[in-house]
Amino acid sequence: MNEMVKMVVVLTVLASVAGGVLAAVNQGTAIQIEAQQLQFVKGPAINKLLEGASNNPIDDRFKITAGETERSFFVGKFDGKPNKIAFEEFGKGYGGDLGVMVAFDIESDKLAGAAVTVHSETPGLGANAKEKPDLVSQFEGLPVTDSVNVTKDGGRINAISGATITSRAVTQAVTKAMNVYQDIKPQLQQEIQKFGK
Amino acid sequence: MPKTIVQEFTKGLWEELPPFRLVLGLCPVLGVTTTMENGLGMGIATTFVLFGSNLLVSLLRNIIPQKVRIACFIIIIASFVTIVELLMQAYAYPLYLKLGVFIPLIVVNCIVLGRAEAFAYKNKLSYSMADGLGIGIGFTLSLGALGAVRELLGNGSVTIWGDTSYNLMSVFPSFQPFEFMVQAPGAFVCLGLMLCVINAVGD
């Protein structure tokens, strides 16, 4: 019995201490990690989507908490007005979470483009979602009220051959982004005005 | 025969060189050594985990009950791996992107658990630290060497860190990259050939 108690105590204490240390490290590195992600992952996607913006979308960002998640929104100015906005959503890919940066034109309520940020898909198959524009370019110009699905599921997005799960993950992420956009559009419009100087 | 601390350290560099002498921990050895930089980065991450887990396991070896020792080791190892993953994300993001899933997989690297179970749980702190460091450095050098050979033959270059790379094709313009070497089967062949050389030299 005594040994039993000792085992439970040691394991519990060890696990709690480990949890505490990890929470501290997580907190300590969070800011630095965010900066690195902006530079290496989100940055290239944002610059591609909001190419030609007169401002720097990575600097002109704000955060909104909707539901339980806090999202970063990146503002792009075109023709002197802040009229495009981009943010990241995730879908369930073949190798884990797949991130898609989705840009919206806030005046016409249309998708301005999509680009894959992070993924762990198979090189040569699913990874083409990021390497090649064939899949993501299909989203450009669609109205936000549209439903996006791969053709296999009755939609009109042509999936990457051999990578249906990856393609679904992308459509899933875009759909989520479209829903979020429609849900919080008033808030977005309000925030975006602050960049209109 | 009891060994000295120095011997515990140096055995990891040759006698018990993990991938080549013990033929352990081959998953990352084969998976990430497409370039020298990837190999070295993976090796350094593993060294950190090995050193940390050996240190803690040895320190707690009188407290950890025999029956739940593996569970305790896993908690310790998994914590260090998560720390490495976070640190790498924070300070070496491009490398983190390249190594990807292999970083969390250090948890199941049998070298790490093997050293905790076979060495650190039974030996003094100083010896365990020397052992962890030695095996780790041996692992790093092995991965670096395998990565260098594969990258050199497969891509004609050697990347040591970031943009510091040496290109064979600028010296020998007629060199044709042997792409097979940077693909998965090439990893087996290359590892096998290196094992062969090392066994021939070692005996």
CSV table of C-alpha atoms in Angstrom, one decimal:
chain,number,residue,atom,x,y,z
A,1,MET,CA,0.0,0.0,0.0
A,2,ASN,CA,2.8,2.3,1.0
A,3,GLU,CA,4.5,1.7,-2.3
A,4,MET,CA,1.3,2.4,-4.2
A,5,VAL,CA,0.9,5.8,-2.5
A,6,LYS,CA,4.5,6.6,-3.3
A,7,MET,CA,4.0,5.8,-7.0
A,8,VAL,CA,0.9,8.0,-7.2
A,9,VAL,CA,2.6,10.8,-5.4
A,10,VAL,CA,5.8,10.8,-7.4
A,11,LEU,CA,3.9,10.6,-10.7
A,12,THR,CA,1.5,13.3,-9.8
A,13,VAL,CA,4.2,15.7,-8.5
A,14,LEU,CA,6.4,15.0,-11.5
A,15,ALA,CA,3.6,15.6,-14.0
A,16,SER,CA,2.4,18.8,-12.2
A,17,VAL,CA,5.9,20.2,-12.2
A,18,ALA,CA,6.4,19.3,-15.8
A,19,GLY,CA,3.1,21.0,-16.7
A,20,GLY,CA,4.1,24.1,-14.8
A,21,VAL,CA,7.5,24.4,-16.4
A,22,LEU,CA,6.0,23.9,-19.9
A,23,ALA,CA,3.4,26.5,-19.2
A,24,ALA,CA,6.1,28.9,-18.2
A,25,VAL,CA,8.3,28.2,-21.3
A,26,ASN,CA,5.2,28.4,-23.5
A,27,GLN,CA,4.4,31.8,-22.1
A,28,GLY,CA,8.0,33.0,-22.2
A,29,THR,CA,8.4,32.1,-25.9
A,30,ALA,CA,5.0,33.1,-27.2
A,31,ILE,CA,5.9,36.6,-28.3
A,32,GLN,CA,9.1,35.5,-30.0
A,33,ILE,CA,7.3,32.6,-31.7
A,34,GLU,CA,4.6,34.9,-33.0
A,35,ALA,CA,7.2,37.3,-34.4
A,36,GLN,CA,9.0,34.4,-36.1
A,37,GLN,CA,5.7,33.0,-37.6
A,38,LEU,CA,4.9,36.5,-38.9
A,39,GLN,CA,8.3,36.7,-40.6
A,40,PHE,CA,8.6,33.2,-42.0
A,41,VAL,CA,5.1,31.7,-42.5
A,42,LYS,CA,2.3,34.3,-42.4
A,43,GLY,CA,4.5,37.0,-43.9
A,44,PRO,CA,5.1,35.5,-47.3
A,45,ALA,CA,1.4,34.4,-47.6
A,46,ILE,CA,0.2,37.9,-46.6
A,47,ASN,CA,2.6,39.6,-49.0
A,48,LYS,CA,1.4,37.4,-51.8
A,49,LEU,CA,-2.3,38.0,-51.1
A,50,LEU,CA,-2.1,41.7,-50.5
A,51,GLU,CA,0.5,42.4,-53.2
A,52,GLY,CA,0.6,45.9,-54.3
A,53,ALA,CA,-0.8,47.3,-51.0
A,54,SER,CA,0.5,50.8,-50.2
A,55,ASN,CA,1.0,50.0,-46.6
A,56,ASN,CA,2.8,47.1,-44.8
A,57,PRO,CA,0.0,44.7,-43.9
A,58,ILE,CA,2.2,42.9,-41.4
A,59,ASP,CA,2.6,46.0,-39.3
A,60,ASP,CA,-1.0,47.1,-39.8
A,61,ARG,CA,-2.7,44.4,-37.9
A,62,PHE,CA,-5.3,44.1,-35.1
A,63,LYS,CA,-6.8,41.4,-33.0
A,64,ILE,CA,-10.4,40.5,-32.4
A,65,THR,CA,-11.5,37.8,-30.1
A,66,ALA,CA,-14.6,36.0,-31.5
A,67,GLY,CA,-15.9,33.1,-29.5
A,68,GLU,CA,-12.9,31.6,-27.8
A,69,THR,CA,-10.2,32.3,-30.4
A,70,GLU,CA,-8.2,35.4,-30.8
A,71,ARG,CA,-7.3,36.1,-34.4
A,72,SER,CA,-4.9,38.5,-36.0
A,73,PHE,CA,-6.3,40.5,-38.9
A,74,PHE,CA,-4.0,42.1,-41.5
A,75,VAL,CA,-5.1,45.2,-43.3
A,76,GLY,CA,-4.2,46.0,-46.9
A,77,LYS,CA,-4.6,49.5,-48.4
A,78,PHE,CA,-5.4,49.8,-52.0
A,79,ASP,CA,-6.1,53.1,-53.8
A,80,GLY,CA,-5.6,54.9,-50.5
A,81,LYS,CA,-8.3,53.0,-48.7
A,82,PRO,CA,-8.0,50.1,-46.3
A,83,ASN,CA,-10.2,47.7,-48.2
A,84,LYS,CA,-8.7,44.3,-48.0
A,85,ILE,CA,-8.3,42.2,-44.9
A,86,ALA,CA,-6.6,38.9,-44.4
A,87,PHE,CA,-6.6,36.3,-41.6
A,88,GLU,CA,-5.7,32.7,-41.0
A,89,GLU,CA,-7.9,29.8,-40.5
A,90,PHE,CA,-7.2,26.1,-40.1
A,91,GLY,CA,-8.5,22.9,-41.6
A,92,LYS,CA,-7.8,19.3,-40.8
A,93,GLY,CA,-5.2,18.0,-43.3
A,94,TYR,CA,-3.7,14.6,-44.0
A,95,GLY,CA,-0.8,15.3,-41.7
A,96,GLY,CA,-2.4,17.6,-39.1
A,97,ASP,CA,-3.6,21.2,-39.0
A,98,LEU,CA,-3.3,23.0,-42.3
A,99,GLY,CA,-3.3,26.8,-42.2
A,100,VAL,CA,-4.8,29.0,-44.9
A,101,MET,CA,-4.4,32.7,-45.1
A,102,VAL,CA,-7.6,34.1,-46.6
A,103,ALA,CA,-8.0,37.6,-47.9
A,104,PHE,CA,-11.3,39.4,-48.3
A,105,ASP,CA,-12.3,42.5,-50.2
A,106,ILE,CA,-14.4,44.3,-47.6
A,107,GLU,CA,-16.2,46.6,-50.1
A,108,SER,CA,-17.4,43.9,-52.5
A,109,ASP,CA,-17.6,41.1,-49.9
A,110,LYS,CA,-15.6,38.8,-52.2
A,111,LEU,CA,-12.7,36.5,-51.5
A,112,ALA,CA,-9.5,38.3,-52.6
A,113,GLY,CA,-7.4,35.1,-52.5
A,114,ALA,CA,-6.1,32.3,-50.3
A,115,ALA,CA,-2.7,31.0,-49.6
A,116,VAL,CA,-1.5,28.0,-47.5
A,117,THR,CA,0.7,29.0,-44.6
A,118,VAL,CA,1.6,25.9,-42.5
A,119,HIS,CA,1.0,22.3,-43.4
A,120,SER,CA,2.5,18.9,-42.8
A,121,GLU,CA,1.2,17.3,-46.0
A,122,THR,CA,2.9,14.8,-48.2
A,123,PRO,CA,5.7,16.3,-50.4
A,124,GLY,CA,4.8,16.0,-54.0
A,125,LEU,CA,1.1,15.5,-53.4
A,126,GLY,CA,-0.7,17.5,-50.6
A,127,ALA,CA,2.3,19.9,-50.3
A,128,ASN,CA,1.4,21.2,-53.8
A,129,ALA,CA,-1.4,23.1,-52.1
A,130,LYS,CA,1.3,25.5,-51.0
A,131,GLU,CA,3.8,25.1,-53.8
A,132,LYS,CA,1.4,25.4,-56.8
A,133,PRO,CA,-1.4,28.0,-57.3
A,134,ASP,CA,-3.8,25.6,-59.0
A,135,LEU,CA,-6.0,24.9,-55.9
A,136,VAL,CA,-5.9,28.2,-54.0
A,137,SER,CA,-6.4,30.4,-57.1
A,138,GLN,CA,-9.9,29.0,-57.5
A,139,PHE,CA,-11.1,30.9,-54.5
A,140,GLU,CA,-10.3,34.3,-55.8
A,141,GLY,CA,-13.3,36.4,-56.6
A,142,LEU,CA,-15.9,34.1,-55.0
A,143,PRO,CA,-18.6,35.9,-53.0
A,144,VAL,CA,-18.4,35.3,-49.3
A,145,THR,CA,-21.9,33.8,-49.2
A,146,ASP,CA,-20.8,31.0,-51.6
A,147,SER,CA,-20.2,27.6,-50.3
A,148,VAL,CA,-16.9,26.1,-51.2
A,149,ASN,CA,-16.5,22.3,-51.7
A,150,VAL,CA,-14.4,20.0,-53.7
A,151,THR,CA,-16.1,18.5,-56.7
A,152,LYS,CA,-16.2,15.1,-55.1
A,153,ASP,CA,-18.5,16.5,-52.4
A,154,GLY,CA,-20.7,18.2,-55.0
A,155,GLY,CA,-18.9,21.6,-55.0
A,156,ARG,CA,-17.0,23.3,-57.7
A,157,ILE,CA,-13.4,23.4,-56.4
A,158,ASN,CA,-11.2,21.1,-58.3
A,159,ALA,CA,-9.1,19.1,-55.8
A,160,ILE,CA,-5.4,18.4,-56.3
A,161,SER,CA,-5.3,14.9,-57.8
A,162,GLY,CA,-4.1,12.4,-55.2
A,163,ALA,CA,-4.7,14.9,-52.4
A,164,THR,CA,-8.4,15.0,-51.8
A,165,ILE,CA,-8.0,15.2,-48.0
A,166,THR,CA,-5.6,18.2,-48.3
A,167,SER,CA,-7.9,19.9,-50.7
A,168,ARG,CA,-10.8,19.4,-48.3
A,169,ALA,CA,-8.8,20.8,-45.5
A,170,VAL,CA,-8.2,23.9,-47.6
A,171,THR,CA,-11.9,24.3,-48.5
A,172,GLN,CA,-12.7,23.7,-44.8
A,173,ALA,CA,-10.4,26.5,-43.7
A,174,VAL,CA,-11.7,28.9,-46.3
A,175,THR,CA,-15.3,28.1,-45.3
A,176,LYS,CA,-14.5,28.8,-41.7
A,177,ALA,CA,-12.9,32.0,-42.7
A,178,MET,CA,-15.9,33.0,-44.7
A,179,ASN,CA,-18.2,32.3,-41.7
A,180,VAL,CA,-16.0,34.3,-39.4
A,181,TYR,CA,-15.9,37.2,-41.8
A,182,GLN,CA,-19.6,37.3,-42.1
A,183,ASP,CA,-20.1,37.0,-38.3
A,184,ILE,CA,-17.9,39.8,-37.3
A,185,LYS,CA,-18.0,42.1,-40.4
A,186,PRO,CA,-19.3,45.1,-38.4
A,187,GLN,CA,-16.4,44.8,-36.0
A,188,LEU,CA,-14.0,44.5,-38.9
A,189,GLN,CA,-15.3,47.6,-40.6
A,190,GLN,CA,-15.0,49.5,-37.4
A,191,GLU,CA,-11.5,48.4,-36.8
A,192,ILE,CA,-10.3,48.9,-40.3
A,193,GLN,CA,-11.4,52.5,-40.3
A,194,LYS,CA,-8.6,53.2,-37.9
A,195,PHE,CA,-6.1,52.5,-40.6
A,196,GLY,CA,-7.8,54.8,-43.1
A,197,LYS,CA,-5.7,57.8,-42.4
B,1,MET,CA,35.8,-2.3,-14.6
B,2,PRO,CA,34.6,1.2,-13.5
B,3,LYS,CA,35.1,3.9,-16.1
B,4,THR,CA,36.1,7.5,-15.5
B,5,ILE,CA,33.9,10.4,-16.3
B,6,VAL,CA,36.1,11.2,-19.4
B,7,GLN,CA,35.6,7.6,-20.6
B,8,GLU,CA,31.9,7.8,-20.1
B,9,PHE,CA,31.9,10.9,-22.3
B,10,THR,CA,34.2,9.6,-25.0
B,11,LYS,CA,32.5,6.3,-25.4
B,12,GLY,CA,29.6,8.1,-27.1
B,13,LEU,CA,31.9,9.5,-29.7
B,14,TRP,CA,33.2,6.1,-30.9
B,15,GLU,CA,32.7,2.9,-29.0
B,16,GLU,CA,28.9,3.4,-28.5
B,17,LEU,CA,28.4,5.9,-31.4
B,18,PRO,CA,24.6,5.7,-31.5
B,19,PRO,CA,23.6,5.2,-35.2
B,20,PHE,CA,26.8,3.5,-36.4
B,21,ARG,CA,27.9,1.4,-33.5
B,22,LEU,CA,24.7,0.7,-31.6
B,23,VAL,CA,22.5,1.1,-34.7
B,24,LEU,CA,19.9,2.9,-32.6
B,25,GLY,CA,17.6,5.8,-33.2
B,26,LEU,CA,17.5,5.3,-37.0
B,27,CYS,CA,14.2,7.0,-37.7
B,28,PRO,CA,15.6,10.6,-37.5
B,29,VAL,CA,18.9,9.4,-38.9
B,30,LEU,CA,17.2,8.3,-42.1
B,31,GLY,CA,14.5,10.9,-42.1
B,32,VAL,CA,16.1,14.3,-41.7
B,33,THR,CA,19.6,13.9,-43.1
B,34,THR,CA,18.9,15.3,-46.5
B,35,THR,CA,21.2,18.2,-45.7
B,36,MET,CA,24.1,18.6,-43.3
B,37,GLU,CA,22.3,21.5,-41.6
B,38,ASN,CA,19.1,19.4,-40.9
B,39,GLY,CA,21.3,16.6,-39.5
B,40,LEU,CA,23.2,18.9,-37.2
B,41,GLY,CA,20.1,20.7,-36.1
B,42,MET,CA,18.3,17.5,-35.2
B,43,GLY,CA,21.4,16.3,-33.4
B,44,ILE,CA,21.7,19.4,-31.3
B,45,ALA,CA,18.0,19.1,-30.3
B,46,THR,CA,18.4,15.5,-29.4
B,47,THR,CA,21.6,16.3,-27.4
B,48,PHE,CA,19.7,18.8,-25.4
B,49,VAL,CA,17.0,16.3,-24.6
B,50,LEU,CA,19.4,13.6,-23.8
B,51,PHE,CA,21.5,15.7,-21.5
B,52,GLY,CA,18.4,17.1,-19.8
B,53,SER,CA,16.7,13.8,-19.3
B,54,ASN,CA,19.9,12.0,-18.2
B,55,LEU,CA,20.5,14.8,-15.7
B,56,LEU,CA,16.9,14.7,-14.2
B,57,VAL,CA,16.6,10.9,-14.2
B,58,SER,CA,19.9,10.5,-12.5
B,59,LEU,CA,19.0,13.2,-9.9
B,60,LEU,CA,15.6,11.6,-9.2
B,61,ARG,CA,16.7,8.0,-9.4
B,62,ASN,CA,16.3,7.4,-5.7
B,63,ILE,CA,12.9,8.9,-5.6
B,64,ILE,CA,11.3,7.4,-8.8
B,65,PRO,CA,9.7,4.0,-7.8
B,66,GLN,CA,10.9,1.1,-9.9
B,67,LYS,CA,7.4,0.1,-11.1
B,68,VAL,CA,6.5,3.5,-12.7
B,69,ARG,CA,10.0,4.5,-13.8
B,70,ILE,CA,9.2,4.3,-17.5
B,71,ALA,CA,6.2,6.6,-17.0
B,72,CYS,CA,8.4,9.0,-15.1
B,73,PHE,CA,11.1,8.9,-17.8
B,74,ILE,CA,8.5,9.6,-20.5
B,75,ILE,CA,7.2,12.7,-18.6
B,76,ILE,CA,10.7,14.0,-18.2
B,77,ILE,CA,11.7,13.3,-21.8
B,78,ALA,CA,8.4,14.7,-23.3
B,79,SER,CA,8.9,17.9,-21.3
B,80,PHE,CA,12.3,18.4,-22.6
B,81,VAL,CA,11.2,17.7,-26.1
B,82,THR,CA,8.4,20.2,-25.8
B,83,ILE,CA,10.9,22.8,-24.5
B,84,VAL,CA,13.2,22.1,-27.5
B,85,GLU,CA,10.3,22.5,-29.8
B,86,LEU,CA,9.2,25.8,-28.4
B,87,LEU,CA,12.7,27.2,-28.3
B,88,MET,CA,13.4,26.1,-31.8
B,89,GLN,CA,10.2,27.8,-32.9
B,90,ALA,CA,11.2,30.9,-31.1
B,91,TYR,CA,14.8,31.1,-32.3
B,92,ALA,CA,15.3,28.9,-35.3
B,93,TYR,CA,12.0,28.9,-37.1
B,94,PRO,CA,13.3,28.0,-40.6
B,95,LEU,CA,15.0,24.9,-39.2
B,96,TYR,CA,11.9,24.0,-37.2
B,97,LEU,CA,9.9,24.1,-40.4
B,98,LYS,CA,12.3,21.8,-42.1
B,99,LEU,CA,12.5,19.3,-39.3
B,100,GLY,CA,8.8,19.4,-38.7
B,101,VAL,CA,7.3,16.3,-37.1
B,102,PHE,CA,10.7,14.8,-36.3
B,103,ILE,CA,11.2,17.2,-33.4
B,104,PRO,CA,8.2,15.9,-31.4
B,105,LEU,CA,9.3,12.4,-32.4
B,106,ILE,CA,12.4,12.7,-30.3
B,107,VAL,CA,10.1,11.6,-27.5
B,108,VAL,CA,10.1,8.1,-29.0
B,109,ASN,CA,13.7,8.1,-30.0
B,110,CYS,CA,15.0,4.9,-28.4
B,111,ILE,CA,18.4,6.4,-27.6
B,112,VAL,CA,16.9,8.9,-25.2
B,113,LEU,CA,14.8,6.4,-23.4
B,114,GLY,CA,17.6,3.8,-23.6
B,115,ARG,CA,20.1,6.1,-21.9
B,116,ALA,CA,17.6,7.0,-19.2
B,117,GLU,CA,16.8,3.3,-18.5
B,118,ALA,CA,20.2,1.7,-19.1
B,119,PHE,CA,22.5,4.4,-17.7
B,120,ALA,CA,21.1,7.4,-15.9
B,121,TYR,CA,18.7,5.4,-13.6
B,122,LYS,CA,21.7,3.4,-12.3
B,123,ASN,CA,24.5,5.9,-12.3
B,124,LYS,CA,25.7,9.0,-10.4
B,125,LEU,CA,24.8,12.5,-11.7
B,126,SER,CA,28.2,13.5,-13.0
B,127,TYR,CA,28.5,10.2,-15.0
B,128,SER,CA,25.0,10.5,-16.4
B,129,MET,CA,25.7,14.0,-17.5
B,130,ALA,CA,28.9,13.0,-19.2
B,131,ASP,CA,27.1,10.0,-20.8
B,132,GLY,CA,24.2,12.1,-22.1
B,133,LEU,CA,26.5,14.8,-23.5
B,134,GLY,CA,28.9,12.2,-25.1
B,135,ILE,CA,26.1,10.2,-26.8
B,136,GLY,CA,24.4,13.4,-27.9
B,137,ILE,CA,27.5,14.8,-29.5
B,138,GLY,CA,28.2,11.5,-31.1
B,139,PHE,CA,24.7,11.4,-32.5
B,140,THR,CA,25.0,15.0,-33.7
B,141,LEU,CA,28.3,14.2,-35.5
B,142,SER,CA,26.9,11.1,-37.1
B,143,LEU,CA,23.8,12.9,-38.4
B,144,GLY,CA,26.0,15.7,-39.6
B,145,ALA,CA,28.3,13.4,-41.4
B,146,LEU,CA,25.5,11.4,-43.0
B,147,GLY,CA,23.8,14.6,-44.0
B,148,ALA,CA,27.0,16.0,-45.5
B,149,VAL,CA,27.6,12.9,-47.6
B,150,ARG,CA,24.0,12.7,-48.8
B,151,GLU,CA,23.8,16.4,-49.6
B,152,LEU,CA,27.2,16.4,-51.3
B,153,LEU,CA,26.3,13.5,-53.6
B,154,GLY,CA,22.7,14.2,-54.0
B,155,ASN,CA,22.7,18.0,-54.4
B,156,GLY,CA,26.3,18.9,-54.9
B,157,SER,CA,26.4,21.2,-51.9
B,158,VAL,CA,27.2,21.2,-48.2
B,159,THR,CA,25.1,23.5,-46.0
B,160,ILE,CA,26.6,24.0,-42.6
B,161,TRP,CA,24.3,26.6,-41.2
B,162,GLY,CA,21.8,29.0,-42.8
B,163,ASP,CA,23.3,30.4,-45.9
B,164,THR,CA,26.8,29.2,-45.3
B,165,SER,CA,27.0,26.5,-48.0
B,166,TYR,CA,29.7,25.2,-50.2
B,167,ASN,CA,28.8,24.2,-53.7
B,168,LEU,CA,30.7,21.3,-55.4
B,169,MET,CA,29.5,22.3,-58.8
B,170,SER,CA,31.5,25.6,-58.7
B,171,VAL,CA,34.7,23.5,-58.2
B,172,PHE,CA,33.8,20.7,-60.6
B,173,PRO,CA,31.4,22.1,-63.2
B,174,SER,CA,30.9,18.7,-64.7
B,175,PHE,CA,29.5,17.2,-61.5
B,176,GLN,CA,26.0,15.7,-61.9
B,177,PRO,CA,23.9,15.5,-58.7
B,178,PHE,CA,23.0,12.0,-57.8
B,179,GLU,CA,19.5,12.7,-56.7
B,180,PHE,CA,18.9,9.2,-55.5
B,181,MET,CA,21.0,10.1,-52.4
B,182,VAL,CA,18.7,12.7,-51.0
B,183,GLN,CA,15.6,10.5,-51.4
B,184,ALA,CA,14.5,8.0,-48.8
B,185,PRO,CA,16.1,4.9,-50.3
B,186,GLY,CA,19.4,6.8,-50.7
B,187,ALA,CA,19.4,7.2,-46.9
B,188,PHE,CA,19.4,3.5,-46.4
B,189,VAL,CA,22.1,2.9,-49.0
B,190,CYS,CA,24.3,5.8,-47.7
B,191,LEU,CA,23.8,4.7,-44.0
B,192,GLY,CA,24.7,1.1,-45.0
B,193,LEU,CA,27.9,2.1,-46.8
B,194,MET,CA,29.0,4.4,-43.9
B,195,LEU,CA,28.3,1.6,-41.5
B,196,CYS,CA,30.4,-0.7,-43.6
B,197,VAL,CA,33.3,1.7,-43.6
B,198,ILE,CA,33.0,2.4,-39.9
B,199,ASN,CA,32.9,-1.3,-39.1
B,200,ALA,CA,35.9,-2.0,-41.2
B,201,VAL,CA,37.8,0.8,-39.5
B,202,GLY,CA,36.5,-0.1,-36.0
B,203,ASP,CA,37.4,-3.7,-36.0
